[in-house]
Amino acid sequence: ISPSQFKSKNSLLQKWLSEFETIALPKNSIAFEITEHSLVHDHFKVREILNNIRSKGIDIAIDDFGVGYSSLSYLQQLNLDILKIDHSFIDKLTEDMRSYGLCKGIVTIAKELNLLIVAEGVETRAQHKLITELGCHYGQGYLYGKPMSGEEFAHKYITQ
């Protein structure tokens, strides 16, 4: 969902939340990802919407953390559950000590705030080893699997 749809009263988001309530999934079985960029405009309205989403038992993840308009105040002001470290830090993790240091700092901050940590863009075993050593809870990237349609996913993982 785009930032403009996110803020619209008759948005796809509102329809989706209504559907979520009728399905009655267990709490925390779905996470809503919002990019840092979406937090920049009308911060108070965004916080209100995110609190509404979270009150329904949906986790809130901040996506692409560390790029664009990063602000530690968002981590303090918003009720988040998951922090996703942007792939641009993970890309250079094995060869650039600055990327490693930034990842280490982000992980430390996230742990202090009791957030789950996801490293995006993990493509090599060496990156996987480092994110595990740093304390990331999850990795996401081509090392684990490439994007696929719902049908492909169901065939590969559900029908077996």
mmCIF file of N, CA, C and O in Angstrom, residues 71-150:
data_model
loop_
_atom_site.group_PDB
_atom_site.id
_atom_site.type_symbol
_atom_site.label_atom_id
_atom_site.label_comp_id
_atom_site.label_asym_id
_atom_site.label_seq_id
_atom_site.Cartn_x
_atom_site.Cartn_y
_atom_site.Cartn_z
ATOM 1 N N SER A 71 15.343 8.429 11.432
ATOM 2 C CA SER A 71 15.309 9.223 12.641
ATOM 3 C C SER A 71 15.079 8.286 13.809
ATOM 4 O O SER A 71 14.120 7.513 13.821
ATOM 5 N N LEU A 72 15.960 8.357 14.773
ATOM 6 C CA LEU A 72 15.803 7.507 15.948
ATOM 7 C C LEU A 72 14.545 7.884 16.726
ATOM 8 O O LEU A 72 14.018 7.062 17.463
ATOM 9 N N SER A 73 14.062 9.109 16.535
ATOM 10 C CA SER A 73 12.847 9.507 17.252
ATOM 11 C C SER A 73 11.650 8.655 16.844
ATOM 12 O O SER A 73 10.751 8.430 17.647
ATOM 13 N N TYR A 74 11.631 8.143 15.600
ATOM 14 C CA TYR A 74 10.539 7.257 15.193
ATOM 15 C C TYR A 74 10.522 6.001 16.048
ATOM 16 O O TYR A 74 9.474 5.501 16.415
ATOM 17 N N LEU A 75 11.702 5.495 16.354
ATOM 18 C CA LEU A 75 11.782 4.288 17.166
ATOM 19 C C LEU A 75 11.267 4.556 18.576
ATOM 20 O O LEU A 75 10.709 3.666 19.218
ATOM 21 N N GLN A 76 11.449 5.777 19.048
ATOM 22 C CA GLN A 76 11.002 6.143 20.380
ATOM 23 C C GLN A 76 9.499 6.437 20.414
ATOM 24 O O GLN A 76 8.812 6.059 21.347
ATOM 25 N N GLN A 77 8.987 7.067 19.374
ATOM 26 C CA GLN A 77 7.610 7.550 19.385
ATOM 27 C C GLN A 77 6.580 6.538 18.908
ATOM 28 O O GLN A 77 5.424 6.607 19.286
ATOM 29 N N LEU A 78 7.002 5.609 18.049
ATOM 30 C CA LEU A 78 6.051 4.662 17.477
ATOM 31 C C LEU A 78 6.087 3.341 18.220
ATOM 32 O O LEU A 78 7.117 2.931 18.747
ATOM 33 N N ASN A 79 4.963 2.690 18.270
ATOM 34 C CA ASN A 79 4.831 1.411 18.933
ATOM 35 C C ASN A 79 5.139 0.318 17.912
ATOM 36 O O ASN A 79 4.237 -0.215 17.276
ATOM 37 N N LEU A 80 6.418 -0.007 17.751
ATOM 38 C CA LEU A 80 6.864 -0.945 16.730
ATOM 39 C C LEU A 80 7.156 -2.313 17.333
ATOM 40 O O LEU A 80 7.385 -2.444 18.530
ATOM 41 N N ASP A 81 7.173 -3.327 16.469
ATOM 42 C CA ASP A 81 7.497 -4.681 16.885
ATOM 43 C C ASP A 81 8.743 -5.220 16.187
ATOM 44 O O ASP A 81 9.469 -6.034 16.753
ATOM 45 N N ILE A 82 8.950 -4.794 14.933
ATOM 46 C CA ILE A 82 9.995 -5.367 14.086
ATOM 47 C C ILE A 82 10.755 -4.244 13.387
ATOM 48 O O ILE A 82 10.149 -3.303 12.881
ATOM 49 N N LEU A 83 12.077 -4.382 13.339
ATOM 50 C CA LEU A 83 12.908 -3.449 12.598
ATOM 51 C C LEU A 83 13.643 -4.241 11.519
ATOM 52 O O LEU A 83 14.288 -5.239 11.818
ATOM 53 N N LYS A 84 13.484 -3.800 10.279
ATOM 54 C CA LYS A 84 14.117 -4.479 9.146
ATOM 55 C C LYS A 84 15.284 -3.631 8.650
ATOM 56 O O LYS A 84 15.088 -2.523 8.165
ATOM 57 N N ILE A 85 16.496 -4.166 8.790
ATOM 58 C CA ILE A 85 17.705 -3.452 8.370
ATOM 59 C C ILE A 85 17.776 -3.476 6.843
ATOM 60 O O ILE A 85 17.719 -4.540 6.227
ATOM 61 N N ASP A 86 17.922 -2.321 6.236
ATOM 62 C CA ASP A 86 17.938 -2.202 4.785
ATOM 63 C C ASP A 86 19.072 -3.014 4.165
ATOM 64 O O ASP A 86 20.177 -3.101 4.717
ATOM 65 N N HIS A 87 18.799 -3.573 3.006
ATOM 66 C CA HIS A 87 19.757 -4.424 2.299
ATOM 67 C C HIS A 87 21.050 -3.707 1.939
ATOM 68 O O HIS A 87 22.092 -4.335 1.775
ATOM 69 N N SER A 88 21.016 -2.385 1.826
ATOM 70 C CA SER A 88 22.236 -1.662 1.449
ATOM 71 C C SER A 88 23.331 -1.821 2.502
ATOM 72 O O SER A 88 24.519 -1.746 2.175
ATOM 73 N N PHE A 89 22.967 -2.069 3.756
ATOM 74 C CA PHE A 89 23.956 -2.342 4.801
ATOM 75 C C PHE A 89 24.434 -3.788 4.725
ATOM 76 O O PHE A 89 25.604 -4.069 4.944
ATOM 77 N N ILE A 90 23.521 -4.686 4.416
ATOM 78 C CA ILE A 90 23.846 -6.112 4.362
ATOM 79 C C ILE A 90 24.712 -6.419 3.140
ATOM 80 O O ILE A 90 25.618 -7.250 3.209
ATOM 81 N N ASP A 91 24.465 -5.718 2.011
ATOM 82 C CA ASP A 91 25.238 -5.919 0.779
ATOM 83 C C ASP A 91 26.748 -5.847 1.022
ATOM 84 O O ASP A 91 27.515 -6.609 0.453
ATOM 85 N N LYS A 92 27.161 -4.911 1.857
ATOM 86 C CA LYS A 92 28.588 -4.645 2.065
ATOM 87 C C LYS A 92 29.091 -5.186 3.405
ATOM 88 O O LYS A 92 30.217 -4.899 3.807
ATOM 89 N N LEU A 93 28.275 -5.944 4.070
ATOM 90 C CA LEU A 93 28.575 -6.392 5.427
ATOM 91 C C LEU A 93 29.898 -7.139 5.546
ATOM 92 O O LEU A 93 30.639 -6.942 6.507
ATOM 93 N N THR A 94 30.210 -7.981 4.573
ATOM 94 C CA THR A 94 31.414 -8.810 4.678
ATOM 95 C C THR A 94 32.698 -8.098 4.283
ATOM 96 O O THR A 94 33.782 -8.550 4.653
ATOM 97 N N GLU A 95 32.602 -6.981 3.558
ATOM 98 C CA GLU A 95 33.836 -6.329 3.109
ATOM 99 C C GLU A 95 34.040 -4.919 3.625
ATOM 100 O O GLU A 95 35.094 -4.328 3.420
ATOM 101 N N ASP A 96 33.053 -4.364 4.320
ATOM 102 C CA ASP A 96 33.135 -2.967 4.751
ATOM 103 C C ASP A 96 32.875 -2.883 6.256
ATOM 104 O O ASP A 96 31.763 -3.133 6.713
ATOM 105 N N MET A 97 33.909 -2.536 7.015
ATOM 106 C CA MET A 97 33.780 -2.446 8.470
ATOM 107 C C MET A 97 32.775 -1.374 8.899
ATOM 108 O O MET A 97 32.166 -1.486 9.951
ATOM 109 N N ARG A 98 32.587 -0.358 8.070
ATOM 110 C CA ARG A 98 31.605 0.678 8.420
ATOM 111 C C ARG A 98 30.194 0.106 8.358
ATOM 112 O O ARG A 98 29.367 0.377 9.227
ATOM 113 N N SER A 99 29.904 -0.693 7.324
ATOM 114 C CA SER A 99 28.591 -1.339 7.233
ATOM 115 C C SER A 99 28.382 -2.277 8.412
ATOM 116 O O SER A 99 27.305 -2.321 9.004
ATOM 117 N N TYR A 100 29.434 -3.024 8.735
ATOM 118 C CA TYR A 100 29.357 -3.928 9.887
ATOM 119 C C TYR A 100 29.065 -3.135 11.165
ATOM 120 O O TYR A 100 28.192 -3.497 11.951
ATOM 121 N N GLY A 101 29.787 -2.042 11.360
ATOM 122 C CA GLY A 101 29.590 -1.212 12.550
ATOM 123 C C GLY A 101 28.193 -0.618 12.626
ATOM 124 O O GLY A 101 27.580 -0.577 13.703
ATOM 125 N N LEU A 102 27.681 -0.163 11.487
ATOM 126 C CA LEU A 102 26.322 0.387 11.472
ATOM 127 C C LEU A 102 25.290 -0.698 11.792
ATOM 128 O O LEU A 102 24.353 -0.466 12.560
ATOM 129 N N CYS A 103 25.466 -1.880 11.203
ATOM 130 C CA CYS A 103 24.552 -2.992 11.499
ATOM 131 C C CYS A 103 24.598 -3.345 12.978
ATOM 132 O O CYS A 103 23.562 -3.559 13.605
ATOM 133 N N LYS A 104 25.795 -3.399 13.524
ATOM 134 C CA LYS A 104 25.954 -3.720 14.943
ATOM 135 C C LYS A 104 25.230 -2.685 15.811
ATOM 136 O O LYS A 104 24.540 -3.021 16.768
ATOM 137 N N GLY A 105 25.370 -1.410 15.452
ATOM 138 C CA GLY A 105 24.693 -0.349 16.196
ATOM 139 C C GLY A 105 23.174 -0.442 16.085
ATOM 140 O O GLY A 105 22.459 -0.284 17.079
ATOM 141 N N ILE A 106 22.677 -0.710 14.882
ATOM 142 C CA ILE A 106 21.236 -0.839 14.674
ATOM 143 C C ILE A 106 20.686 -2.010 15.480
ATOM 144 O O ILE A 106 19.647 -1.904 16.138
ATOM 145 N N VAL A 107 21.408 -3.136 15.461
ATOM 146 C CA VAL A 107 20.975 -4.321 16.222
ATOM 147 C C VAL A 107 20.957 -4.011 17.713
ATOM 148 O O VAL A 107 20.000 -4.364 18.419
ATOM 149 N N THR A 108 21.973 -3.327 18.209
ATOM 150 C CA THR A 108 22.028 -2.979 19.632
ATOM 151 C C THR A 108 20.842 -2.109 20.028
ATOM 152 O O THR A 108 20.184 -2.365 21.046
ATOM 153 N N ILE A 109 20.552 -1.102 19.227
ATOM 154 C CA ILE A 109 19.413 -0.220 19.514
ATOM 155 C C ILE A 109 18.106 -1.012 19.493
ATOM 156 O O ILE A 109 17.272 -0.894 20.396
ATOM 157 N N ALA A 110 17.927 -1.831 18.464
ATOM 158 C CA ALA A 110 16.686 -2.616 18.347
ATOM 159 C C ALA A 110 16.515 -3.555 19.528
ATOM 160 O O ALA A 110 15.405 -3.710 20.059
ATOM 161 N N LYS A 111 17.588 -4.184 19.958
ATOM 162 C CA LYS A 111 17.505 -5.094 21.109
ATOM 163 C C LYS A 111 17.115 -4.336 22.378
ATOM 164 O O LYS A 111 16.317 -4.823 23.174
ATOM 165 N N GLU A 112 17.687 -3.148 22.557
ATOM 166 C CA GLU A 112 17.351 -2.341 23.736
ATOM 167 C C GLU A 112 15.873 -1.942 23.744
ATOM 168 O O GLU A 112 15.291 -1.729 24.799
ATOM 169 N N LEU A 113 15.277 -1.864 22.559
ATOM 170 C CA LEU A 113 13.865 -1.504 22.439
ATOM 171 C C LEU A 113 12.962 -2.740 22.323
ATOM 172 O O LEU A 113 11.776 -2.615 22.051
ATOM 173 N N ASN A 114 13.542 -3.926 22.526
ATOM 174 C CA ASN A 114 12.806 -5.200 22.451
ATOM 175 C C ASN A 114 12.105 -5.407 21.113
ATOM 176 O O ASN A 114 10.968 -5.868 21.059
ATOM 177 N N LEU A 115 12.798 -5.052 20.042
ATOM 178 C CA LEU A 115 12.265 -5.244 18.697
ATOM 179 C C LEU A 115 12.858 -6.501 18.081
ATOM 180 O O LEU A 115 14.031 -6.812 18.307
ATOM 181 N N LEU A 116 12.070 -7.208 17.289
ATOM 182 C CA LEU A 116 12.617 -8.278 16.476
ATOM 183 C C LEU A 116 13.405 -7.637 15.347
ATOM 184 O O LEU A 116 13.028 -6.570 14.846
ATOM 185 N N ILE A 117 14.487 -8.289 14.913
ATOM 186 C CA ILE A 117 15.372 -7.711 13.914
ATOM 187 C C ILE A 117 15.438 -8.624 12.703
ATOM 188 O O ILE A 117 15.721 -9.817 12.834
ATOM 189 N N VAL A 118 15.181 -8.037 11.523
ATOM 190 C CA VAL A 118 15.254 -8.756 10.257
ATOM 191 C C VAL A 118 16.322 -8.084 9.400
ATOM 192 O O VAL A 118 16.293 -6.874 9.205
ATOM 193 N N ALA A 119 17.262 -8.865 8.890
ATOM 194 C CA ALA A 119 18.264 -8.360 7.951
ATOM 195 C C ALA A 119 17.758 -8.643 6.546
ATOM 196 O O ALA A 119 17.486 -9.788 6.196
ATOM 197 N N GLU A 120 17.608 -7.599 5.733
ATOM 198 C CA GLU A 120 17.108 -7.744 4.362
ATOM 199 C C GLU A 120 18.268 -7.909 3.388
ATOM 200 O O GLU A 120 19.336 -7.351 3.592
ATOM 201 N N GLY A 121 18.030 -8.666 2.331
ATOM 202 C CA GLY A 121 19.001 -8.774 1.252
ATOM 203 C C GLY A 121 20.142 -9.733 1.520
ATOM 204 O O GLY A 121 21.230 -9.568 0.976
ATOM 205 N N VAL A 122 19.907 -10.747 2.334
ATOM 206 C CA VAL A 122 20.953 -11.729 2.622
ATOM 207 C C VAL A 122 21.080 -12.647 1.406
ATOM 208 O O VAL A 122 20.132 -13.316 1.019
ATOM 209 N N GLU A 123 22.290 -12.656 0.818
ATOM 210 C CA GLU A 123 22.511 -13.438 -0.404
ATOM 211 C C GLU A 123 23.616 -14.474 -0.275
ATOM 212 O O GLU A 123 23.737 -15.347 -1.132
ATOM 213 N N THR A 124 24.442 -14.368 0.768
ATOM 214 C CA THR A 124 25.557 -15.302 0.896
ATOM 215 C C THR A 124 25.578 -15.923 2.289
ATOM 216 O O THR A 124 25.030 -15.368 3.251
ATOM 217 N N ARG A 125 26.243 -17.072 2.378
ATOM 218 C CA ARG A 125 26.404 -17.733 3.678
ATOM 219 C C ARG A 125 27.237 -16.869 4.631
ATOM 220 O O ARG A 125 27.009 -16.861 5.836
ATOM 221 N N ALA A 126 28.210 -16.134 4.092
ATOM 222 C CA ALA A 126 29.034 -15.251 4.923
ATOM 223 C C ALA A 126 28.173 -14.146 5.556
ATOM 224 O O ALA A 126 28.331 -13.825 6.735
ATOM 225 N N GLN A 127 27.254 -13.573 4.777
ATOM 226 C CA GLN A 127 26.332 -12.568 5.326
ATOM 227 C C GLN A 127 25.440 -13.198 6.392
ATOM 228 O O GLN A 127 25.217 -12.611 7.459
ATOM 229 N N HIS A 128 24.939 -14.391 6.105
ATOM 230 C CA HIS A 128 24.090 -15.101 7.072
ATOM 231 C C HIS A 128 24.838 -15.313 8.388
ATOM 232 O O HIS A 128 24.289 -15.084 9.467
ATOM 233 N N LYS A 129 26.093 -15.735 8.288
ATOM 234 C CA LYS A 129 26.907 -15.978 9.488
ATOM 235 C C LYS A 129 27.050 -14.692 10.296
ATOM 236 O O LYS A 129 26.886 -14.695 11.526
ATOM 237 N N LEU A 130 27.332 -13.574 9.626
ATOM 238 C CA LEU A 130 27.525 -12.308 10.330
ATOM 239 C C LEU A 130 26.234 -11.785 10.955
ATOM 240 O O LEU A 130 26.252 -11.299 12.086
ATOM 241 N N ILE A 131 25.119 -11.880 10.254
ATOM 242 C CA ILE A 131 23.870 -11.371 10.856
ATOM 243 C C ILE A 131 23.468 -12.225 12.051
ATOM 244 O O ILE A 131 22.913 -11.715 13.021
ATOM 245 N N THR A 132 23.790 -13.516 11.997
ATOM 246 C CA THR A 132 23.514 -14.396 13.132
ATOM 247 C C THR A 132 24.399 -14.000 14.315
ATOM 248 O O THR A 132 23.914 -13.889 15.452
ATOM 249 N N GLU A 133 25.683 -13.773 14.053
ATOM 250 C CA GLU A 133 26.605 -13.350 15.112
ATOM 251 C C GLU A 133 26.203 -12.003 15.707
ATOM 252 O O GLU A 133 26.356 -11.783 16.912
ATOM 253 N N LEU A 134 25.693 -11.098 14.866
ATOM 254 C CA LEU A 134 25.257 -9.788 15.354
ATOM 255 C C LEU A 134 24.006 -9.880 16.219
ATOM 256 O O LEU A 134 23.750 -9.009 17.036
ATOM 257 N N GLY A 135 23.218 -10.924 16.017
ATOM 258 C CA GLY A 135 22.019 -11.104 16.826
ATOM 259 C C GLY A 135 20.720 -10.820 16.111
ATOM 260 O O GLY A 135 19.680 -10.650 16.756
ATOM 261 N N CYS A 136 20.746 -10.768 14.780
ATOM 262 C CA CYS A 136 19.490 -10.614 14.039
ATOM 263 C C CYS A 136 18.642 -11.860 14.258
ATOM 264 O O CYS A 136 19.150 -12.983 14.264
ATOM 265 N N HIS A 137 17.359 -11.655 14.439
ATOM 266 C CA HIS A 137 16.453 -12.783 14.663
ATOM 267 C C HIS A 137 16.105 -13.507 13.373
ATOM 268 O O HIS A 137 15.879 -14.712 13.385
ATOM 269 N N TYR A 138 16.048 -12.752 12.261
ATOM 270 C CA TYR A 138 15.647 -13.315 10.977
ATOM 271 C C TYR A 138 16.477 -12.710 9.854
ATOM 272 O O TYR A 138 16.975 -11.593 9.962
ATOM 273 N N GLY A 139 16.583 -13.459 8.768
ATOM 274 C CA GLY A 139 17.186 -12.969 7.546
ATOM 275 C C GLY A 139 16.183 -13.109 6.421
ATOM 276 O O GLY A 139 15.320 -13.985 6.445
ATOM 277 N N GLN A 140 16.298 -12.228 5.457
ATOM 278 C CA GLN A 140 15.405 -12.243 4.299
ATOM 279 C C GLN A 140 16.271 -11.995 3.078
ATOM 280 O O GLN A 140 17.094 -11.097 3.079
ATOM 281 N N GLY A 141 16.114 -12.824 2.051
ATOM 282 C CA GLY A 141 16.894 -12.599 0.848
ATOM 283 C C GLY A 141 17.013 -13.842 -0.006
ATOM 284 O O GLY A 141 16.498 -14.908 0.331
ATOM 285 N N TYR A 142 17.717 -13.678 -1.123
ATOM 286 C CA TYR A 142 17.842 -14.749 -2.115
ATOM 287 C C TYR A 142 18.535 -15.990 -1.569
ATOM 288 O O TYR A 142 18.349 -17.073 -2.101
ATOM 289 N N LEU A 143 19.337 -15.865 -0.515
ATOM 290 C CA LEU A 143 19.961 -17.048 0.070
ATOM 291 C C LEU A 143 18.892 -18.035 0.532
ATOM 292 O O LEU A 143 19.062 -19.241 0.420
ATOM 293 N N TYR A 144 17.788 -17.519 1.010
ATOM 294 C CA TYR A 144 16.714 -18.356 1.553
ATOM 295 C C TYR A 144 15.659 -18.707 0.513
ATOM 296 O O TYR A 144 14.976 -19.712 0.639
ATOM 297 N N GLY A 145 15.484 -17.865 -0.476
ATOM 298 C CA GLY A 145 14.494 -18.117 -1.514
ATOM 299 C C GLY A 145 14.222 -16.872 -2.325
ATOM 300 O O GLY A 145 14.332 -15.757 -1.830
ATOM 301 N N LYS A 146 13.881 -17.083 -3.581
ATOM 302 C CA LYS A 146 13.561 -15.961 -4.470
ATOM 303 C C LYS A 146 12.064 -15.675 -4.408
ATOM 304 O O LYS A 146 11.273 -16.542 -4.045
ATOM 305 N N PRO A 147 11.654 -14.458 -4.754
ATOM 306 C CA PRO A 147 10.228 -14.133 -4.762
ATOM 307 C C PRO A 147 9.460 -15.105 -5.650
ATOM 308 O O PRO A 147 9.971 -15.565 -6.672
ATOM 309 N N MET A 148 8.232 -15.415 -5.228
ATOM 310 C CA MET A 148 7.394 -16.320 -6.015
ATOM 311 C C MET A 148 5.940 -15.939 -5.824
ATOM 312 O O MET A 148 5.579 -15.278 -4.858
ATOM 313 N N SER A 149 5.120 -16.388 -6.751
ATOM 314 C CA SER A 149 3.683 -16.108 -6.673
ATOM 315 C C SER A 149 3.063 -16.940 -5.550
ATOM 316 O O SER A 149 3.667 -17.913 -5.062
ATOM 317 N N GLY A 150 1.866 -16.575 -5.171
ATOM 318 C CA GLY A 150 1.136 -17.344 -4.167
ATOM 319 C C GLY A 150 0.932 -18.782 -4.585
ATOM 320 O O GLY A 150 1.028 -19.711 -3.766
#
